Coordinates of C-alpha atoms in Angstrom, one line a residue:
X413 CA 22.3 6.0 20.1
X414 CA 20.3 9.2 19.0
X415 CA 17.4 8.4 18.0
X416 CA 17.6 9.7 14.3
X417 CA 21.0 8.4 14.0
X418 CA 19.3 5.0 14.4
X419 CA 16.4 5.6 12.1
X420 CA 19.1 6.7 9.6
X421 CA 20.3 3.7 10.0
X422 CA 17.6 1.3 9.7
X423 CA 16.5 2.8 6.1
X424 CA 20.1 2.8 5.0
X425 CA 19.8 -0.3 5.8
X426 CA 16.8 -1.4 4.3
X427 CA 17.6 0.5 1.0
X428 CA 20.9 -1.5 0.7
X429 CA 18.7 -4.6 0.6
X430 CA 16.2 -3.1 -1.7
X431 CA 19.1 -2.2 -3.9
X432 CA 21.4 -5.7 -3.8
X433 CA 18.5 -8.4 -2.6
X434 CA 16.5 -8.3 -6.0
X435 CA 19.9 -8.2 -7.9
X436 CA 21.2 -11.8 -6.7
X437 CA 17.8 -12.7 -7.4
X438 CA 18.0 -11.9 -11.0
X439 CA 21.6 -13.1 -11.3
X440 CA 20.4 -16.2 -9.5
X441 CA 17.4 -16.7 -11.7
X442 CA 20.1 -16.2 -15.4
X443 CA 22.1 -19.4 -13.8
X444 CA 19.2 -21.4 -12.9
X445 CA 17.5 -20.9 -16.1
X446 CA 20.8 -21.5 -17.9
X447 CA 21.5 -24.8 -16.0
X448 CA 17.5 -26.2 -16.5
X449 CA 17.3 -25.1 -20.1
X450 CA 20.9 -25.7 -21.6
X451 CA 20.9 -21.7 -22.4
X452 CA 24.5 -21.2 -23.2
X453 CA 24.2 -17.3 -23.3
X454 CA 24.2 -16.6 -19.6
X455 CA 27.4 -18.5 -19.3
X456 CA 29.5 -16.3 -21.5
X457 CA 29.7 -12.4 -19.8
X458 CA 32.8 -11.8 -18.2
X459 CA 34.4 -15.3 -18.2
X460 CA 33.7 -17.4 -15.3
X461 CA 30.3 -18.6 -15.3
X462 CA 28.9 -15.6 -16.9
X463 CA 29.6 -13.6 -13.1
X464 CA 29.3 -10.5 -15.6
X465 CA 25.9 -11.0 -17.4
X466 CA 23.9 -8.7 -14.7
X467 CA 26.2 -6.1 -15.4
X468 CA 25.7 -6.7 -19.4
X469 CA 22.0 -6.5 -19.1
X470 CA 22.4 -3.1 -17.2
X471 CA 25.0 -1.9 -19.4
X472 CA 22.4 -2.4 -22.3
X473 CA 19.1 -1.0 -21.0
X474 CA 21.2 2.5 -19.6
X475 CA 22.0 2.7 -23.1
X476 CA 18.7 1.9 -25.4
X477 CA 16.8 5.2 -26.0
X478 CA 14.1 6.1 -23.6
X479 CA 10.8 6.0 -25.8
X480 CA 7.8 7.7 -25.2
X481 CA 4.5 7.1 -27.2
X482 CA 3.4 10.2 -29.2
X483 CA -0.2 9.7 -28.2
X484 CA 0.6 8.4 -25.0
X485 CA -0.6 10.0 -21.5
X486 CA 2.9 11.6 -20.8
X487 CA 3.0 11.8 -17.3
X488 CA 1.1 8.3 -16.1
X489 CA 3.4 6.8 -18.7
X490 CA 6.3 8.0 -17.0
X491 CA 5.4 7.6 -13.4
X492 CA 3.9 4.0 -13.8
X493 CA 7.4 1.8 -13.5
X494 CA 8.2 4.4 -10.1
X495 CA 4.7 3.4 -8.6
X496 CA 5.1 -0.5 -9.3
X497 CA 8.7 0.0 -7.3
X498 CA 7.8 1.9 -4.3
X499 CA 5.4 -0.5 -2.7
X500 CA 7.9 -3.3 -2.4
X501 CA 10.5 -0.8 -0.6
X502 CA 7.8 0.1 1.7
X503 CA 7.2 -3.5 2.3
X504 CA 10.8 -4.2 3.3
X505 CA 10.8 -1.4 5.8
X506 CA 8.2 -3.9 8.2
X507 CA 9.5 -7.1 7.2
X508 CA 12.1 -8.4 10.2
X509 CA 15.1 -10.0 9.4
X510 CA 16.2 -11.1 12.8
X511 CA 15.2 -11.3 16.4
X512 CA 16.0 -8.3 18.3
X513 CA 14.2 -5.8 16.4
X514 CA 16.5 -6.1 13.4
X515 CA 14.0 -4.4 11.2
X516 CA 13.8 -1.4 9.1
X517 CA 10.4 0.2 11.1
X518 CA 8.5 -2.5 13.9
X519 CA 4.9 -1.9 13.3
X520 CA 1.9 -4.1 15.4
X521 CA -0.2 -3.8 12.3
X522 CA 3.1 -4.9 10.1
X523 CA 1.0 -7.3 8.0
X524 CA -2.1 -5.3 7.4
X525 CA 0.8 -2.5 6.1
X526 CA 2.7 -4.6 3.6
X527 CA -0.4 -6.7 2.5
X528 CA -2.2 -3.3 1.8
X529 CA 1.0 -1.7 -0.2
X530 CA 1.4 -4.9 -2.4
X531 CA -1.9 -4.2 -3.6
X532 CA -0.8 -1.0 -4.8
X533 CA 0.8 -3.0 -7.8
X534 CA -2.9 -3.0 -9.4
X535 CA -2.2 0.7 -10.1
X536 CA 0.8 0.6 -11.7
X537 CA -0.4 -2.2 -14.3
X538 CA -3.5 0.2 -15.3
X539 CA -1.3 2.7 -15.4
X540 CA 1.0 2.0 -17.5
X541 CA -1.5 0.0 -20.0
X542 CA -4.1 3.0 -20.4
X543 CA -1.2 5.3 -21.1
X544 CA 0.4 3.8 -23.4
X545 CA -2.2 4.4 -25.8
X546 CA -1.8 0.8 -27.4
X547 CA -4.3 -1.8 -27.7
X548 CA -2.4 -4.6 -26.5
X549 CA -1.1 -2.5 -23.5
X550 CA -4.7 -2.4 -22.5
X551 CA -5.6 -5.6 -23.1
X552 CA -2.8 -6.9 -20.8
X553 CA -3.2 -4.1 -17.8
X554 CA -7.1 -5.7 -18.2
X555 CA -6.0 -9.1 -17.4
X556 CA -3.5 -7.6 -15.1
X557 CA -6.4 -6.1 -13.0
X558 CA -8.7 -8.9 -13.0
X559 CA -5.9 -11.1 -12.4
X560 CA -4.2 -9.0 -9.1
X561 CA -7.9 -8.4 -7.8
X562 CA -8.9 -12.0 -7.5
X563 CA -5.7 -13.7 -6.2
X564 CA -5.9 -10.6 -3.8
X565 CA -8.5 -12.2 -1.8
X566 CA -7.1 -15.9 -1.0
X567 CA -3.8 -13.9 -0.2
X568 CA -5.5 -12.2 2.5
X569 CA -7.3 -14.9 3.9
X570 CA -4.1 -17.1 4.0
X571 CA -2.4 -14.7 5.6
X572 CA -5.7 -14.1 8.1
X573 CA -5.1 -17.7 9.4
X574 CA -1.6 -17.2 10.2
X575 CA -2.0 -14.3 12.2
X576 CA -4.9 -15.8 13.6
X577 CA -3.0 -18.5 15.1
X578 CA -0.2 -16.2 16.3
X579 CA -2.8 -13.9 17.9
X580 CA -1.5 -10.8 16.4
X581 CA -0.6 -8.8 13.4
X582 CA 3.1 -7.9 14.1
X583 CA 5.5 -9.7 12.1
X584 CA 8.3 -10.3 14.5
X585 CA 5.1 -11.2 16.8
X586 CA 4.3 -13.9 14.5
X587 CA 7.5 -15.3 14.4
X588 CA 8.0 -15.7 17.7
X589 CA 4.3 -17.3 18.5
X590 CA 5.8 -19.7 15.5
X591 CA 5.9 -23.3 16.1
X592 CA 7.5 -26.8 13.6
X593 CA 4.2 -28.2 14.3
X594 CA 2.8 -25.3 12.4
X595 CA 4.7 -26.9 9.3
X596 CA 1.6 -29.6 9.1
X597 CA -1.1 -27.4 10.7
X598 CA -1.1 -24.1 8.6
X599 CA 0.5 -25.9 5.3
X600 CA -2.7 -25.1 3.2
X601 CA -2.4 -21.4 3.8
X602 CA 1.3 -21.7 3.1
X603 CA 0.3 -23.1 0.1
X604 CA -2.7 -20.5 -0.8
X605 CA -0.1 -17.6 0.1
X606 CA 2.2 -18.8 -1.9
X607 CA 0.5 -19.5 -5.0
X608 CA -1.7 -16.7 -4.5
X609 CA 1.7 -14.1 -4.0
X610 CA 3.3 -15.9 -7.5
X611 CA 0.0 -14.4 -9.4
X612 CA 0.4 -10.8 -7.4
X613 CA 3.8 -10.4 -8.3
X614 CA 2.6 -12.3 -11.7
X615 CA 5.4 -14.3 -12.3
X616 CA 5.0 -17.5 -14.6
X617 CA 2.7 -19.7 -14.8
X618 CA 0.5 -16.5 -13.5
X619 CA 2.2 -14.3 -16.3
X620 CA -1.3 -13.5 -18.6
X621 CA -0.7 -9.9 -18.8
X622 CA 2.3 -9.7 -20.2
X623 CA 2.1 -12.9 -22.4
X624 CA 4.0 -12.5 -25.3
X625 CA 2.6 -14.6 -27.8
X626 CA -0.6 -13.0 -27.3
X627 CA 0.0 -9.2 -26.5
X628 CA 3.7 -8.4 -27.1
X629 CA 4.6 -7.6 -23.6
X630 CA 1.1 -6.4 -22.1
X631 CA 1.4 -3.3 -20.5
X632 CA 4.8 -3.1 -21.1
X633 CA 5.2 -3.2 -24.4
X634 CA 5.8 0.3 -24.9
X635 CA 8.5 0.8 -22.4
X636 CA 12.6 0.5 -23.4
X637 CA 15.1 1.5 -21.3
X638 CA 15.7 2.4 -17.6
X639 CA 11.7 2.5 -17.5
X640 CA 11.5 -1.1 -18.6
X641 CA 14.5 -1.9 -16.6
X642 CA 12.3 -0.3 -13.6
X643 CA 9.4 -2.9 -14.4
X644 CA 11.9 -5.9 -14.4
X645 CA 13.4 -5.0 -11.5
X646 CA 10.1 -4.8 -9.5
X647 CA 9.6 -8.1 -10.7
X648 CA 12.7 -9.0 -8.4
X649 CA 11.8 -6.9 -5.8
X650 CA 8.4 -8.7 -5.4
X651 CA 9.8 -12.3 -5.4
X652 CA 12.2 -10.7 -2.8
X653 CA 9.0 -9.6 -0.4
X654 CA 7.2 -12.6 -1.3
X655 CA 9.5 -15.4 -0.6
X656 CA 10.4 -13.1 2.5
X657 CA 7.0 -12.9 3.4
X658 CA 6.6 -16.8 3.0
X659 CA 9.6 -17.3 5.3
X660 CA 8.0 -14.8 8.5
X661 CA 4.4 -16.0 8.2
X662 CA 4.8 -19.8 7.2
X663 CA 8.6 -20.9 7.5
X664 CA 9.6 -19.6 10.9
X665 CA 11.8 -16.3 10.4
X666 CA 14.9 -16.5 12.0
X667 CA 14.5 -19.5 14.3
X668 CA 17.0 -22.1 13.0
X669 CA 16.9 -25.5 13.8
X670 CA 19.6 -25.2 16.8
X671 CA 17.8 -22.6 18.6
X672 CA 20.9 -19.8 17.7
X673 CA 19.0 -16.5 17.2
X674 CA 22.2 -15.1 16.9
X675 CA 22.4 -16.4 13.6
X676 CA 18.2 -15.5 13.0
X677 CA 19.3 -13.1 10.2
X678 CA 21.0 -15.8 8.4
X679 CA 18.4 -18.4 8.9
X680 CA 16.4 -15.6 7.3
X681 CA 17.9 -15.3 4.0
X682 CA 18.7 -18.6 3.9
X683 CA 14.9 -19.8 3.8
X684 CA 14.3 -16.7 2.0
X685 CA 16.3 -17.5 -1.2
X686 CA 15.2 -21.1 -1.3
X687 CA 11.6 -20.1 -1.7
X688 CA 13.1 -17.3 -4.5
X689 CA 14.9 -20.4 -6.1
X690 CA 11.6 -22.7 -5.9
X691 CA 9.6 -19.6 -7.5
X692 CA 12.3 -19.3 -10.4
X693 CA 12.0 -23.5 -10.8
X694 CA 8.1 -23.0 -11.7
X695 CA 8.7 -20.4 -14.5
X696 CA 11.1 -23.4 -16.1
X697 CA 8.9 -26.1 -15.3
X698 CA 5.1 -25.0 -15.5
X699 CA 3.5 -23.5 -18.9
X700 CA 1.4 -20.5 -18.5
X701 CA -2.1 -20.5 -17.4
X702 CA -5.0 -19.7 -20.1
X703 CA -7.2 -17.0 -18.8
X704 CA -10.2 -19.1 -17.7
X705 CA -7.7 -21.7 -16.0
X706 CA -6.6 -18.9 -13.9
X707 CA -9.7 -17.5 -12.9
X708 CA -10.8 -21.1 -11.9
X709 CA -7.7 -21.7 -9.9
X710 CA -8.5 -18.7 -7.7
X711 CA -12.3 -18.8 -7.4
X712 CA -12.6 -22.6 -7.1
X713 CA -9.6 -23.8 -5.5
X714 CA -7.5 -21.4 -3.5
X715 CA -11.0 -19.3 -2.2
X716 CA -12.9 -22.5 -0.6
X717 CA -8.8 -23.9 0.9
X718 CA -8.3 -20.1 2.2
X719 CA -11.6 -20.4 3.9
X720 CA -11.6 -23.9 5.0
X721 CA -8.2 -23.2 6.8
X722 CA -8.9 -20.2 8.3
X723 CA -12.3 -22.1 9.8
X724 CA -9.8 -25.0 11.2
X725 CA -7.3 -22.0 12.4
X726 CA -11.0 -20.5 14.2
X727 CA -11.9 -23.8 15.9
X728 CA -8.5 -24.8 17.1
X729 CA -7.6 -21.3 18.5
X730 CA -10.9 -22.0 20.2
X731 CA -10.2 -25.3 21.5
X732 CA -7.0 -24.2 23.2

């Protein structure tokens, strides 16, 4: 196969996923709420089981009036909801989906690349709050950046161990070097990652900048439309990367129980929407965080068990 033909490929590919992945998230996360809160809305759309209410929901934002501040930075306002979606389609590009290079692009530094894009989302959130020229925009993109730029650092030092014990920084690399014993020995920077990826992508309880009894919507509380719709839907995206990111580094990849790598690319999305449907279980179960509990989490908690595990990661690597 040419190779151009195949790199056609592998991003048509990877943009099909970025395009149907975060949907079936979102539809997923309508029936879940629905079913845990007794929310008889969702249920309704189209008939059976609500199948139709995703469709609604798009339906409605293409047709609310695209809204634009009069005092508000015209441009940044506009490009904000494009720079909090990009990162997470260049994240998908490097995460594997199956042995075999079944991948959009192999890289040997795949985790430096996707952890540094992720942390492009910072941008987006100041964006979009100093633009808007509203007071509650900027108090959320505030909390937004303190919030992204702390949990930043026990995100990278959990996913430090990991690749530490793998020996390298490729993705597919560290799912092969992947061991069930790893379930016990790296479960603190599972955890760490985890909790740590739910405040990046700040999804409830780590939704502060967006709180709604407090600010409106945070930064987005100017936004209507396709450009909200564009916020929301990175929202999806970044559970997406998350719980896939979850799955490569903590959960194994594709390796199954039975050994069939054949299969790896089921295995794959199998593990990665049952972390998706534990994330969408907090936001129904847990309230959201106050500001100084948040900040106390990271600093206190997740920091020292980041560090802690990546010193037992150090000394065992050592020992063997």
């Amino acid at each position: 196969m040419p190779v151009w033909l195949e790199l056609i490929l592998r991003v048509a590919g990877v943009l099909v996923a970025f395009l149907t992945l975060p949907l079936l998230v979102g539809q997923a996360e309508h029936k879940v709420m629905a079913h845990m809160q007794g929310r008889l809305g969702p249920m309704y759309a189209g008939g059976f089981h609500g199948w139709a209410q995703l469709i609604a929901d798009g339906i409605k934002f293409v047709q609310k009036e695209d809204v634009t501040p009069r005092d508000a930075d015209r441009p940044v306002f506009r490009l904000a909801p494009a720079v909090a979606l990009v990162p997470y389609l260049l994240a998908l590009l490097v995460i594997p989906l199956g042995p075999d290079d079944l991948v959009g692009q192999p890289l040997d530094i795949g985790l430096f690349f996707v952890l540094a894009v992720v942390g492009i989302g910072v941008v987006a959130v100041l964006m979009s709050a100093w633009a808007s020229a509203n007071k509650y925009s900027l108090l959320g993109g505030l909390r937004g950046a303190a919030q992204l730029l702390g949990y930043e650092l026990p995100l990278v030092l959990a996913a430090a161990s990991v690749a530490m014990a793998a020996g390298t920084l490729s993705l597919s690399g560290i799912v092969e070097a992947w061991q069930p014993w790893w379930l016990l020995w790296q479960a603190p920077a599972m955890v760490v990652f985890f909790v740590a990826g739910l405040a990046e992508i700040r999804r409830p309880p780590f939704d502060m900048p967006v709180a709604d009894s407090e600010l409106v919507f945070g930064y987005m509380t100017e936004y209507t439309g396709l450009r909200f719709a564009f916020f929301l839907l990175a929202e999806y995206v970044g559970i997406v990367v998350i719980a896939a990111l979850t799955t490569v580094l903590f959960l194994g990849g594709w390796q199954g129980p039975f050994g069939d790598d054949y299969l790896g690319w089921l295995w794959t999305l199998l593990k990665v929407f049952a972390v998706a449907f534990v994330i969408i279980w907090l936001r129904v179960s847990y309230p959201r965080l106050r500001e100084d509990q948040l900040q106390r989490l990271c600093w206190l908690v997740l920091v020292p068990l980041a560090l802690a595990q990546l010193v037992l990661t150090a000394a065992v690597r050592l020992a063997l």
